[in-house]
PDB file of C-alpha atoms and ligand atoms in Angstrom:
ATOM      1  CA  MET A  12      -9.729 -30.527  11.993  1.00  0.00           C
ATOM      2  CA  GLU A  13     -10.488 -29.640  15.689  1.00  0.00           C
ATOM      3  CA  ILE A  14      -9.943 -25.841  16.216  1.00  0.00           C
ATOM      4  CA  ASP A  15      -8.036 -25.813  19.783  1.00  0.00           C
ATOM      5  CA  GLY A  16      -5.955 -23.463  21.302  1.00  0.00           C
ATOM      6  CA  ARG A  17      -2.692 -23.583  19.135  1.00  0.00           C
ATOM      7  CA  THR A  18      -4.833 -23.287  15.836  1.00  0.00           C
ATOM      8  CA  LYS A  19      -3.520 -20.685  13.427  1.00  0.00           C
ATOM      9  CA  ILE A  20      -6.172 -17.953  11.503  1.00  0.00           C
ATOM     10  CA  CYS A  21      -5.424 -16.730   7.922  1.00  0.00           C
ATOM     11  CA  GLY A  22      -7.801 -15.082   5.899  1.00  0.00           C
ATOM     12  CA  LEU A  23      -8.840 -12.271   3.681  1.00  0.00           C
ATOM     13  CA  ILE A  24      -9.668  -8.703   3.735  1.00  0.00           C
ATOM     14  CA  GLY A  25     -11.712  -6.914   0.923  1.00  0.00           C
ATOM     15  CA  ASN A  26     -14.777  -5.841  -0.283  1.00  0.00           C
ATOM     16  CA  PRO A  27     -16.439  -7.648  -1.169  1.00  0.00           C
ATOM     17  CA  VAL A  28     -15.328 -11.135  -0.058  1.00  0.00           C
ATOM     18  CA  GLU A  29     -18.270 -13.170  -0.349  1.00  0.00           C
ATOM     19  CA  HIS A  30     -17.750 -15.010  -3.861  1.00  0.00           C
ATOM     20  CA  THR A  31     -14.032 -16.010  -3.042  1.00  0.00           C
ATOM     21  CA  LEU A  32     -12.108 -19.369  -3.277  1.00  0.00           C
ATOM     22  CA  SER A  33      -9.266 -18.402  -1.174  1.00  0.00           C
ATOM     23  CA  PRO A  34     -11.087 -20.299   1.870  1.00  0.00           C
ATOM     24  CA  MET A  35     -11.472 -23.469  -0.722  1.00  0.00           C
ATOM     25  CA  ILE A  36      -7.912 -23.096  -1.373  1.00  0.00           C
ATOM     26  CA  HIS A  37      -6.393 -22.515   1.791  1.00  0.00           C
ATOM     27  CA  ASN A  38      -8.428 -24.968   4.215  1.00  0.00           C
ATOM     28  CA  THR A  39      -7.998 -27.938   1.213  1.00  0.00           C
ATOM     29  CA  LEU A  40      -4.108 -27.252   2.119  1.00  0.00           C
ATOM     30  CA  ALA A  41      -4.150 -27.305   5.844  1.00  0.00           C
ATOM     31  CA  GLY A  42      -6.236 -30.181   5.693  1.00  0.00           C
ATOM     32  CA  ARG A  43      -4.146 -32.621   2.733  1.00  0.00           C
ATOM     33  CA  MET A  44      -1.101 -31.225   5.030  1.00  0.00           C
ATOM     34  CA  GLY A  45      -1.937 -31.328   8.481  1.00  0.00           C
ATOM     35  CA  HIS A  46      -1.657 -27.953   9.361  1.00  0.00           C
ATOM     36  CA  ASN A  47      -3.604 -26.756  12.771  1.00  0.00           C
ATOM     37  CA  LEU A  48      -5.036 -23.216  10.242  1.00  0.00           C
ATOM     38  CA  VAL A  49      -8.211 -22.177   9.329  1.00  0.00           C
ATOM     39  CA  TYR A  50      -8.534 -19.406   7.072  1.00  0.00           C
ATOM     40  CA  VAL A  51     -11.409 -17.116   6.757  1.00  0.00           C
ATOM     41  CA  PRO A  52     -13.001 -13.653   4.765  1.00  0.00           C
ATOM     42  CA  PHE A  53     -12.896 -10.786   6.631  1.00  0.00           C
ATOM     43  CA  PRO A  54     -14.883  -7.853   4.712  1.00  0.00           C
ATOM     44  CA  VAL A  55     -13.039  -4.590   5.793  1.00  0.00           C
ATOM     45  CA  GLU A  56     -15.143  -1.270   5.568  1.00  0.00           C
ATOM     46  CA  GLN A  57     -13.573   1.327   3.170  1.00  0.00           C
ATOM     47  CA  GLY A  58     -11.509   3.452   4.973  1.00  0.00           C
ATOM     48  CA  ARG A  59     -10.175   0.729   7.764  1.00  0.00           C
ATOM     49  CA  VAL A  60      -7.779  -1.005   5.790  1.00  0.00           C
ATOM     50  CA  ALA A  61      -5.044  -0.071   8.316  1.00  0.00           C
ATOM     51  CA  GLU A  62      -6.998  -0.903  11.204  1.00  0.00           C
ATOM     52  CA  ALA A  63      -7.423  -4.392   9.787  1.00  0.00           C
ATOM     53  CA  VAL A  64      -4.091  -4.489   9.427  1.00  0.00           C
ATOM     54  CA  ALA A  65      -2.892  -3.547  12.579  1.00  0.00           C
ATOM     55  CA  GLY A  66      -5.902  -5.402  14.211  1.00  0.00           C
ATOM     56  CA  ALA A  67      -4.708  -8.885  12.672  1.00  0.00           C
ATOM     57  CA  ASP A  68      -1.236  -8.241  14.035  1.00  0.00           C
ATOM     58  CA  ALA A  69      -2.627  -7.559  17.458  1.00  0.00           C
ATOM     59  CA  LEU A  70      -4.477 -10.991  17.450  1.00  0.00           C
ATOM     60  CA  GLY A  71      -1.323 -12.488  15.746  1.00  0.00           C
ATOM     61  CA  VAL A  72      -3.058 -13.593  12.462  1.00  0.00           C
ATOM     62  CA  LEU A  73      -0.212 -15.354  10.662  1.00  0.00           C
ATOM     63  CA  GLY A  74      -1.029 -14.507   7.230  1.00  0.00           C
ATOM     64  CA  LEU A  75      -3.786 -12.217   5.013  1.00  0.00           C
ATOM     65  CA  ASN A  76      -4.593 -12.032   1.424  1.00  0.00           C
ATOM     66  CA  VAL A  77      -5.781  -8.808   0.372  1.00  0.00           C
ATOM     67  CA  THR A  78      -8.221  -8.013  -2.527  1.00  0.00           C
ATOM     68  CA  VAL A  79     -10.257  -5.766  -4.396  1.00  0.00           C
ATOM     69  CA  PRO A  80     -10.419  -2.614  -2.991  1.00  0.00           C
ATOM     70  CA  TYR A  81      -7.209  -2.563  -0.795  1.00  0.00           C
ATOM     71  CA  LYS A  82      -4.351  -4.331  -3.084  1.00  0.00           C
ATOM     72  CA  SER A  83      -2.598  -0.580  -3.019  1.00  0.00           C
ATOM     73  CA  GLU A  84      -3.751   1.215  -0.278  1.00  0.00           C
ATOM     74  CA  VAL A  85      -2.820  -1.563   1.826  1.00  0.00           C
ATOM     75  CA  ILE A  86       1.124  -1.061   1.523  1.00  0.00           C
ATOM     76  CA  ALA A  87       1.024   2.058   3.814  1.00  0.00           C
ATOM     77  CA  ALA A  88      -0.062  -0.258   6.331  1.00  0.00           C
ATOM     78  CA  LEU A  89       2.986  -2.606   5.847  1.00  0.00           C
ATOM     79  CA  LYS A  90       6.077  -2.993   7.516  1.00  0.00           C
ATOM     80  CA  GLU A  91       7.840  -3.929   4.143  1.00  0.00           C
ATOM     81  CA  THR A  92       7.102  -4.753   0.884  1.00  0.00           C
ATOM     82  CA  ASP A  93       9.069  -7.161  -1.483  1.00  0.00           C
ATOM     83  CA  ALA A  94      11.078  -5.777  -4.923  1.00  0.00           C
ATOM     84  CA  LEU A  95       8.134  -7.122  -7.471  1.00  0.00           C
ATOM     85  CA  ALA A  96       4.990  -6.331  -5.269  1.00  0.00           C
ATOM     86  CA  ARG A  97       6.681  -2.829  -4.885  1.00  0.00           C
ATOM     87  CA  ARG A  98       7.726  -2.195  -8.004  1.00  0.00           C
ATOM     88  CA  ILE A  99       3.805  -3.363  -9.125  1.00  0.00           C
ATOM     89  CA  GLY A 100       2.368  -1.098  -6.831  1.00  0.00           C
ATOM     90  CA  ALA A 101       0.119  -4.018  -5.416  1.00  0.00           C
ATOM     91  CA  VAL A 102      -0.282  -6.558  -2.645  1.00  0.00           C
ATOM     92  CA  ASN A 103      -2.238  -9.947  -2.236  1.00  0.00           C
ATOM     93  CA  THR A 104      -0.522 -11.129   0.308  1.00  0.00           C
ATOM     94  CA  LEU A 105       0.486 -10.228   3.618  1.00  0.00           C
ATOM     95  CA  VAL A 106       3.084 -12.353   6.306  1.00  0.00           C
ATOM     96  CA  ARG A 107       3.534 -11.679   9.591  1.00  0.00           C
ATOM     97  CA  ALA A 108       6.835 -10.760  10.792  1.00  0.00           C
ATOM     98  CA  ALA A 109       8.267  -9.278  14.202  1.00  0.00           C
ATOM     99  CA  GLY A 110       6.772  -5.605  14.135  1.00  0.00           C
ATOM    100  CA  GLY A 111       4.205  -5.937  11.470  1.00  0.00           C
ATOM    101  CA  TYR A 112       3.139  -7.525   8.196  1.00  0.00           C
ATOM    102  CA  LYS A 113       5.824  -7.870   4.905  1.00  0.00           C
ATOM    103  CA  GLY A 114       3.614  -7.670   1.317  1.00  0.00           C
ATOM    104  CA  TYR A 115       3.960  -9.641  -1.596  1.00  0.00           C
ATOM    105  CA  ASN A 116       2.630  -9.853  -4.961  1.00  0.00           C
ATOM    106  CA  THR A 117       1.791 -13.788  -5.561  1.00  0.00           C
ATOM    107  CA  ASP A 118      -0.740 -13.135  -7.873  1.00  0.00           C
ATOM    108  CA  MET A 119       1.966 -12.299 -10.497  1.00  0.00           C
ATOM    109  CA  GLU A 120       4.328 -15.090  -8.972  1.00  0.00           C
ATOM    110  CA  GLY A 121       1.501 -17.110  -9.474  1.00  0.00           C
ATOM    111  CA  LEU A 122       0.649 -16.346 -13.259  1.00  0.00           C
ATOM    112  CA  TYR A 123       4.351 -17.011 -13.518  1.00  0.00           C
ATOM    113  CA  ARG A 124       4.436 -20.339 -12.013  1.00  0.00           C
ATOM    114  CA  ALA A 125       1.408 -21.252 -13.887  1.00  0.00           C
ATOM    115  CA  MET A 126       2.539 -20.277 -17.237  1.00  0.00           C
ATOM    116  CA  ALA A 127       6.176 -22.730 -16.062  1.00  0.00           C
ATOM    117  CA  GLY A 128       3.675 -24.955 -15.163  1.00  0.00           C
ATOM    118  CA  GLU A 129       2.326 -25.283 -19.050  1.00  0.00           C
ATOM    119  CA  GLY A 130       5.646 -24.972 -20.510  1.00  0.00           C
ATOM    120  CA  ILE A 131       5.017 -20.933 -21.565  1.00  0.00           C
ATOM    121  CA  PRO A 132       8.349 -19.189 -21.043  1.00  0.00           C
ATOM    122  CA  ILE A 133       8.481 -15.491 -20.364  1.00  0.00           C
ATOM    123  CA  GLU A 134      12.264 -14.633 -20.891  1.00  0.00           C
ATOM    124  CA  GLY A 135      13.876 -13.789 -24.066  1.00  0.00           C
ATOM    125  CA  GLU A 136      10.062 -13.773 -25.256  1.00  0.00           C
ATOM    126  CA  GLN A 137       8.307 -11.512 -27.520  1.00  0.00           C
ATOM    127  CA  ILE A 138       4.331 -11.246 -26.102  1.00  0.00           C
ATOM    128  CA  ILE A 139       1.594  -9.527 -27.443  1.00  0.00           C
ATOM    129  CA  LEU A 140      -0.349  -7.848 -23.852  1.00  0.00           C
ATOM    130  CA  LEU A 141      -4.205  -6.766 -24.229  1.00  0.00           C
ATOM    131  CA  GLY A 142      -5.255  -4.358 -21.721  1.00  0.00           C
ATOM    132  CA  ALA A 143      -3.688  -1.812 -19.494  1.00  0.00           C
ATOM    133  CA  GLY A 144      -5.677  -1.924 -16.656  1.00  0.00           C
ATOM    134  CA  GLY A 145      -4.850  -2.770 -13.366  1.00  0.00           C
ATOM    135  CA  ALA A 146      -4.368  -6.682 -14.274  1.00  0.00           C
ATOM    136  CA  ALA A 147      -2.329  -6.308 -17.171  1.00  0.00           C
ATOM    137  CA  ARG A 148       0.072  -3.140 -16.504  1.00  0.00           C
ATOM    138  CA  ALA A 149       0.780  -5.649 -13.394  1.00  0.00           C
ATOM    139  CA  VAL A 150       1.473  -8.504 -16.014  1.00  0.00           C
ATOM    140  CA  ALA A 151       3.760  -5.527 -18.180  1.00  0.00           C
ATOM    141  CA  HIS A 152       6.084  -5.543 -14.978  1.00  0.00           C
ATOM    142  CA  LEU A 153       6.333  -9.063 -14.292  1.00  0.00           C
ATOM    143  CA  CYS A 154       7.444  -9.338 -18.099  1.00  0.00           C
ATOM    144  CA  ALA A 155      10.122  -7.252 -17.759  1.00  0.00           C
ATOM    145  CA  VAL A 156      11.190  -8.336 -14.319  1.00  0.00           C
ATOM    146  CA  LYS A 157      11.034 -12.043 -15.928  1.00  0.00           C
ATOM    147  CA  GLY A 158      13.115 -10.652 -18.991  1.00  0.00           C
ATOM    148  CA  ALA A 159      10.864 -10.579 -21.860  1.00  0.00           C
ATOM    149  CA  GLN A 160      12.014  -8.956 -24.928  1.00  0.00           C
ATOM    150  CA  LYS A 161       9.277  -7.107 -26.090  1.00  0.00           C
ATOM    151  CA  VAL A 162       5.473  -6.569 -24.766  1.00  0.00           C
ATOM    152  CA  TYR A 163       3.029  -5.104 -27.749  1.00  0.00           C
ATOM    153  CA  MET A 164       0.805  -3.454 -25.040  1.00  0.00           C
ATOM    154  CA  LEU A 165      -2.908  -3.253 -26.946  1.00  0.00           C
ATOM    155  CA  ASN A 166      -5.037  -1.480 -25.780  1.00  0.00           C
ATOM    156  CA  ARG A 167      -8.740   0.511 -26.695  1.00  0.00           C
ATOM    157  CA  THR A 168      -7.479   3.781 -24.901  1.00  0.00           C
ATOM    158  CA  LEU A 169      -4.075   4.377 -26.361  1.00  0.00           C
ATOM    159  CA  ASN A 170      -3.047   6.963 -23.949  1.00  0.00           C
ATOM    160  CA  ARG A 171      -3.744   4.724 -21.071  1.00  0.00           C
ATOM    161  CA  ALA A 172      -1.400   1.940 -22.362  1.00  0.00           C
ATOM    162  CA  GLN A 173       1.290   5.089 -22.819  1.00  0.00           C
ATOM    163  CA  THR A 174       1.608   6.040 -19.550  1.00  0.00           C
ATOM    164  CA  VAL A 175       1.758   2.365 -18.366  1.00  0.00           C
ATOM    165  CA  ALA A 176       4.914   1.909 -20.983  1.00  0.00           C
ATOM    166  CA  GLU A 177       6.375   4.969 -19.542  1.00  0.00           C
ATOM    167  CA  GLU A 178       6.145   3.361 -16.098  1.00  0.00           C
ATOM    168  CA  VAL A 179       7.085   0.000 -16.405  1.00  0.00           C
ATOM    169  CA  ASN A 180       9.784   1.052 -19.372  1.00  0.00           C
ATOM    170  CA  ARG A 181      11.144   3.348 -16.793  1.00  0.00           C
ATOM    171  CA  ALA A 182      11.726   0.626 -14.045  1.00  0.00           C
ATOM    172  CA  ALA A 183      13.501  -2.012 -16.132  1.00  0.00           C
ATOM    173  CA  GLY A 184      15.478   0.666 -17.896  1.00  0.00           C
ATOM    174  CA  ARG A 185      14.774  -0.221 -21.382  1.00  0.00           C
ATOM    175  CA  GLU A 186      12.650   0.084 -24.180  1.00  0.00           C
ATOM    176  CA  ILE A 187      10.424  -3.233 -23.633  1.00  0.00           C
ATOM    177  CA  VAL A 188       6.595  -2.076 -23.765  1.00  0.00           C
ATOM    178  CA  CYS A 189       5.715  -0.643 -26.895  1.00  0.00           C
ATOM    179  CA  PRO A 190       1.872   0.405 -26.419  1.00  0.00           C
ATOM    180  CA  MET A 191      -0.497   0.581 -29.120  1.00  0.00           C
ATOM    181  CA  CYS A 192      -4.271   1.010 -30.314  1.00  0.00           C
ATOM    182  CA  MET A 193      -6.438  -2.200 -30.330  1.00  0.00           C
ATOM    183  CA  GLU A 194      -7.297  -1.905 -33.533  1.00  0.00           C
ATOM    184  CA  ASP A 195      -3.236  -1.941 -35.002  1.00  0.00           C
ATOM    185  CA  TYR A 196      -2.491  -5.084 -33.946  1.00  0.00           C
ATOM    186  CA  GLY A 197      -1.626  -5.254 -37.986  1.00  0.00           C
ATOM    187  CA  ARG A 198       1.639  -3.313 -37.298  1.00  0.00           C
ATOM    188  CA  ILE A 199       3.040  -5.804 -34.987  1.00  0.00           C
ATOM    189  CA  PRO A 200       5.784  -7.323 -36.631  1.00  0.00           C
ATOM    190  CA  GLU A 201       5.620 -10.843 -39.086  1.00  0.00           C
ATOM    191  CA  GLY A 202       5.914 -13.865 -36.545  1.00  0.00           C
ATOM    192  CA  LYS A 203       4.270 -16.064 -33.516  1.00  0.00           C
ATOM    193  CA  TYR A 204       3.737 -15.171 -30.239  1.00  0.00           C
ATOM    194  CA  LEU A 205       2.302 -15.462 -26.868  1.00  0.00           C
ATOM    195  CA  ALA A 206      -0.834 -13.154 -26.261  1.00  0.00           C
ATOM    196  CA  VAL A 207      -2.071 -12.323 -22.870  1.00  0.00           C
ATOM    197  CA  GLN A 208      -5.533 -11.567 -22.661  1.00  0.00           C
ATOM    198  CA  GLY A 209      -5.672  -9.282 -19.872  1.00  0.00           C
ATOM    199  CA  THR A 210      -9.104  -7.248 -20.383  1.00  0.00           C
ATOM    200  CA  SER A 211     -11.914  -7.650 -18.605  1.00  0.00           C
ATOM    201  CA  VAL A 212     -14.277  -8.274 -21.990  1.00  0.00           C
ATOM    202  CA  GLY A 213     -15.394 -11.864 -21.721  1.00  0.00           C
ATOM    203  CA  LEU A 214     -15.876 -12.219 -18.421  1.00  0.00           C
ATOM    204  CA  ALA A 215     -18.844 -14.076 -17.631  1.00  0.00           C
ATOM    205  CA  PRO A 216     -21.922 -13.552 -18.131  1.00  0.00           C
ATOM    206  CA  HIS A 217     -20.671 -12.163 -21.702  1.00  0.00           C
ATOM    207  CA  ASN A 218     -19.133 -14.889 -22.717  1.00  0.00           C
ATOM    208  CA  GLU A 219     -19.648 -13.930 -26.478  1.00  0.00           C
ATOM    209  CA  ASP A 220     -17.465 -10.564 -25.952  1.00  0.00           C
ATOM    210  CA  VAL A 221     -13.971 -10.766 -27.351  1.00  0.00           C
ATOM    211  CA  VAL A 222     -11.436  -7.531 -27.799  1.00  0.00           C
ATOM    212  CA  ILE A 223     -10.175  -8.944 -31.337  1.00  0.00           C
ATOM    213  CA  SER A 224     -12.155 -11.271 -33.424  1.00  0.00           C
ATOM    214  CA  ASP A 225     -10.069 -10.663 -36.573  1.00  0.00           C
ATOM    215  CA  ALA A 226      -8.580 -14.361 -37.897  1.00  0.00           C
ATOM    216  CA  ALA A 227      -5.226 -12.016 -39.033  1.00  0.00           C
ATOM    217  CA  PHE A 228      -4.507 -11.237 -35.449  1.00  0.00           C
ATOM    218  CA  TYR A 229      -5.041 -15.292 -34.552  1.00  0.00           C
ATOM    219  CA  GLU A 230      -2.588 -16.222 -37.192  1.00  0.00           C
ATOM    220  CA  LYS A 231       0.403 -14.516 -34.910  1.00  0.00           C
ATOM    221  CA  VAL A 232      -0.627 -16.431 -32.134  1.00  0.00           C
ATOM    222  CA  HIS A 233       1.095 -19.554 -30.923  1.00  0.00           C
ATOM    223  CA  THR A 234      -0.098 -19.155 -27.181  1.00  0.00           C
ATOM    224  CA  GLY A 235      -3.361 -17.626 -25.478  1.00  0.00           C
ATOM    225  CA  PHE A 236      -3.309 -17.471 -21.771  1.00  0.00           C
ATOM    226  CA  ASP A 237      -6.592 -15.174 -20.752  1.00  0.00           C
ATOM    227  CA  LEU A 238      -6.541 -13.964 -17.074  1.00  0.00           C
ATOM    228  CA  ILE A 239     -10.346 -14.872 -16.598  1.00  0.00           C
ATOM    229  CA  TYR A 240     -11.352 -18.359 -15.745  1.00  0.00           C
ATOM    230  CA  SER A 241     -15.116 -17.933 -15.752  1.00  0.00           C
ATOM    231  CA  PRO A 242     -16.411 -18.472 -18.141  1.00  0.00           C
ATOM    232  CA  TRP A 243     -13.849 -21.963 -18.453  1.00  0.00           C
ATOM    233  CA  GLU A 244     -13.286 -21.142 -21.921  1.00  0.00           C
ATOM    234  CA  THR A 245     -13.381 -17.905 -23.378  1.00  0.00           C
ATOM    235  CA  LYS A 246     -14.038 -16.613 -27.002  1.00  0.00           C
ATOM    236  CA  PHE A 247     -10.208 -15.575 -26.876  1.00  0.00           C
ATOM    237  CA  MET A 248      -9.405 -18.873 -25.929  1.00  0.00           C
ATOM    238  CA  ARG A 249     -11.807 -20.798 -28.578  1.00  0.00           C
ATOM    239  CA  LEU A 250     -10.573 -18.217 -31.370  1.00  0.00           C
ATOM    240  CA  VAL A 251      -6.573 -18.901 -30.175  1.00  0.00           C
ATOM    241  CA  LYS A 252      -7.705 -22.726 -30.983  1.00  0.00           C
ATOM    242  CA  GLU A 253      -9.355 -22.270 -33.852  1.00  0.00           C
ATOM    243  CA  HIS A 254      -6.415 -20.934 -35.357  1.00  0.00           C
ATOM    244  CA  GLY A 255      -4.172 -23.823 -34.364  1.00  0.00           C
ATOM    245  CA  GLY A 256      -2.925 -22.223 -31.173  1.00  0.00           C
ATOM    246  CA  LYS A 257      -3.236 -23.729 -27.590  1.00  0.00           C
ATOM    247  CA  ALA A 258      -4.784 -21.514 -25.021  1.00  0.00           C
ATOM    248  CA  PHE A 259      -5.378 -21.329 -20.898  1.00  0.00           C
ATOM    249  CA  ASN A 260      -7.484 -19.711 -18.622  1.00  0.00           C
ATOM    250  CA  GLY A 261      -6.335 -18.194 -15.095  1.00  0.00           C
ATOM    251  CA  LEU A 262      -7.369 -20.665 -12.507  1.00  0.00           C
ATOM    252  CA  LYS A 263      -3.923 -21.621 -12.789  1.00  0.00           C
ATOM    253  CA  MET A 264      -2.991 -18.487 -11.852  1.00  0.00           C
ATOM    254  CA  LEU A 265      -5.382 -18.307  -9.362  1.00  0.00           C
ATOM    255  CA  LEU A 266      -4.076 -21.459  -7.975  1.00  0.00           C
ATOM    256  CA  TYR A 267      -0.452 -20.972  -7.432  1.00  0.00           C
ATOM    257  CA  GLN A 268      -1.414 -17.314  -6.459  1.00  0.00           C
ATOM    258  CA  GLY A 269      -3.251 -19.261  -3.326  1.00  0.00           C
ATOM    259  CA  ILE A 270       0.094 -21.885  -2.962  1.00  0.00           C
ATOM    260  CA  ILE A 271       2.473 -19.208  -2.974  1.00  0.00           C
ATOM    261  CA  ALA A 272       0.914 -17.319  -0.151  1.00  0.00           C
ATOM    262  CA  TYR A 273       0.363 -20.817   1.781  1.00  0.00           C
ATOM    263  CA  GLU A 274       3.981 -21.883   1.145  1.00  0.00           C
ATOM    264  CA  LEU A 275       4.684 -18.060   2.356  1.00  0.00           C
ATOM    265  CA  TRP A 276       2.976 -18.149   5.602  1.00  0.00           C
ATOM    266  CA  ASN A 277       4.180 -21.765   6.658  1.00  0.00           C
ATOM    267  CA  GLU A 278       7.654 -22.168   5.251  1.00  0.00           C
ATOM    268  CA  VAL A 279       7.221 -25.325   3.424  1.00  0.00           C
ATOM    269  CA  GLN A 280       6.730 -26.432  -0.241  1.00  0.00           C
ATOM    270  CA  VAL A 281       3.352 -27.405  -1.706  1.00  0.00           C
ATOM    271  CA  SER A 282       3.845 -30.765  -3.150  1.00  0.00           C
ATOM    272  CA  GLU A 283       2.670 -31.409  -7.215  1.00  0.00           C
ATOM    273  CA  ALA A 284       0.172 -33.451  -5.693  1.00  0.00           C
ATOM    274  CA  ASP A 285      -1.632 -31.509  -3.110  1.00  0.00           C
ATOM    275  CA  ALA A 286      -1.651 -28.866  -6.128  1.00  0.00           C
ATOM    276  CA  GLU A 287      -3.418 -31.108  -8.096  1.00  0.00           C
ATOM    277  CA  ALA A 288      -5.828 -31.831  -5.865  1.00  0.00           C
ATOM    278  CA  VAL A 289      -7.066 -28.212  -4.825  1.00  0.00           C
ATOM    279  CA  TYR A 290      -7.009 -27.747  -8.499  1.00  0.00           C
ATOM    280  CA  GLY A 291      -9.131 -30.293  -8.904  1.00  0.00           C
ATOM    281  CA  LYS A 292     -11.857 -28.889  -6.444  1.00  0.00           C
ATOM    282  CA  LEU A 293     -11.495 -25.503  -8.055  1.00  0.00           C
ATOM    283  CA  ARG A 294     -12.306 -27.274 -11.195  1.00  0.00           C
ATOM    284  CA  GLU A 295     -15.400 -28.949 -10.180  1.00  0.00           C
ATOM    285  CA  HIS A 296     -16.617 -25.357  -8.902  1.00  0.00           C
ATOM    286  CA  PHE A 297     -16.771 -24.039 -12.635  1.00  0.00           C
ATOM    287  CA  ARG A 298     -18.577 -27.333 -14.157  1.00  0.00           C
TER     288      ARG A 298
HETATM  289  P1  ATR B  13      -8.301  -5.079 -14.311  1.00  0.00           P
HETATM  290  O1  ATR B  13      -8.080  -4.334 -13.038  1.00  0.00           O
HETATM  291  O2  ATR B  13      -9.376  -5.866 -14.171  1.00  0.00           O
HETATM  292  O3  ATR B  13      -7.520  -4.856 -15.254  1.00  0.00           O
HETATM  293  P2  ATR B  13      -9.475  -2.245 -15.432  1.00  0.00           P
HETATM  294  O4  ATR B  13      -7.974  -1.636 -14.659  1.00  0.00           O
HETATM  295  O5  ATR B  13     -10.751  -1.540 -15.095  1.00  0.00           O
HETATM  296  O6  ATR B  13      -9.300  -3.485 -14.537  1.00  0.00           O
HETATM  297  O7  ATR B  13      -8.975  -2.717 -16.648  1.00  0.00           O
HETATM  298  C1  ATR B  13      -9.997  -3.166 -17.813  1.00  0.00           C
HETATM  299  C2  ATR B  13      -9.513  -3.017 -19.113  1.00  0.00           C
HETATM  300  O8  ATR B  13     -10.204  -3.821 -20.054  1.00  0.00           O
HETATM  301  C3  ATR B  13      -8.474  -1.998 -19.532  1.00  0.00           C
HETATM  302  O9  ATR B  13      -7.674  -2.223 -20.376  1.00  0.00           O
HETATM  303  C4  ATR B  13      -9.943  -1.536 -20.094  1.00  0.00           C
HETATM  304  O10 ATR B  13      -9.353  -0.916 -21.735  1.00  0.00           O
HETATM  305  P3  ATR B  13      -9.863   0.833 -21.532  1.00  0.00           P
HETATM  306  O11 ATR B  13      -8.335   1.362 -20.738  1.00  0.00           O
HETATM  307  O12 ATR B  13      -9.302   1.433 -23.174  1.00  0.00           O
HETATM  308  O13 ATR B  13     -10.659   0.805 -20.645  1.00  0.00           O
HETATM  309  C5  ATR B  13     -10.506  -2.662 -21.035  1.00  0.00           C
HETATM  310  N1  ATR B  13     -11.401  -3.170 -21.432  1.00  0.00           N
HETATM  311  C6  ATR B  13     -12.683  -2.857 -20.965  1.00  0.00           C
HETATM  312  N2  ATR B  13     -14.276  -2.849 -21.364  1.00  0.00           N
HETATM  313  C7  ATR B  13     -13.839  -2.873 -22.520  1.00  0.00           C
HETATM  314  C8  ATR B  13     -14.204  -2.704 -24.250  1.00  0.00           C
HETATM  315  N3  ATR B  13     -15.374  -2.968 -24.235  1.00  0.00           N
HETATM  316  N4  ATR B  13     -13.442  -2.852 -25.242  1.00  0.00           N
HETATM  317  C9  ATR B  13     -11.887  -2.933 -25.176  1.00  0.00           C
HETATM  318  N5  ATR B  13     -11.229  -2.750 -23.570  1.00  0.00           N
HETATM  319  C10 ATR B  13     -12.161  -3.055 -22.668  1.00  0.00           C
END
């Protein structure tokens, strides 16, 4: 693509940003869809997020992604925040509008689209959610918003799960999240569940780590969805498969959070063929 006087800019603010795969996602989409747009990383120093957002607005930057550690902090610098992002309290995508940026959480919309694409429903389901950190908390809100029946939230530190459960249940207006100690999985009622792995355990290079290794737990899992995508197959995924379940990693979540952001910025629909092409590139990266 030739950069000229009409080139639109999108980018990523965070710290660090060196290892991001987002430029690959967005520049590939722009190239394939014939859009005159470039996507670049912007490392932002601590304490300067509001300045960065105001500066981007002044420069006419069309859209930004936001990553660690600014997903919550950035909200104060926005003109408006979408309902799901507000509920989660974390924003990863900014769309420029008259008078400032509107914030969205395409991480969770991306997870939802990735799951839907694999034929994994949330509505009416009973779900086991491992973890109660930032990522798992967002998943718990997503499950509530998308109408899950029940979420058994298992965490090493029980009071962290209790705090998240109180918050999500209050927002949902019903007792959807049931907080439990990680080792209490035996108390989950008999049945087959979707299990979402939302802890950082098993992340490369600790590929052989897993939060629960007991076969009795995996007997209860029909589908395992790990938010981790490096390694390609986590030990959690391997154990789910060994007990007859289906298992997915988090790469499609990464893909779709990017695609949804791209769609918001450009007011377009990304085709399945373009999504597949980007996925192929991401996949190559991990080979
Ligand atoms: P993230 O933003 O990626 O969710 P986080 O907020 O630091 O990161 O949360 C990490 C999650 O992984 C938490 O659920 C954490 O459990 P605790 O709340 O008990 O700390 C979980 N986790 C991290 N290391 C763990 C370990 N060795 N065993 C069990 N759980 C672990």
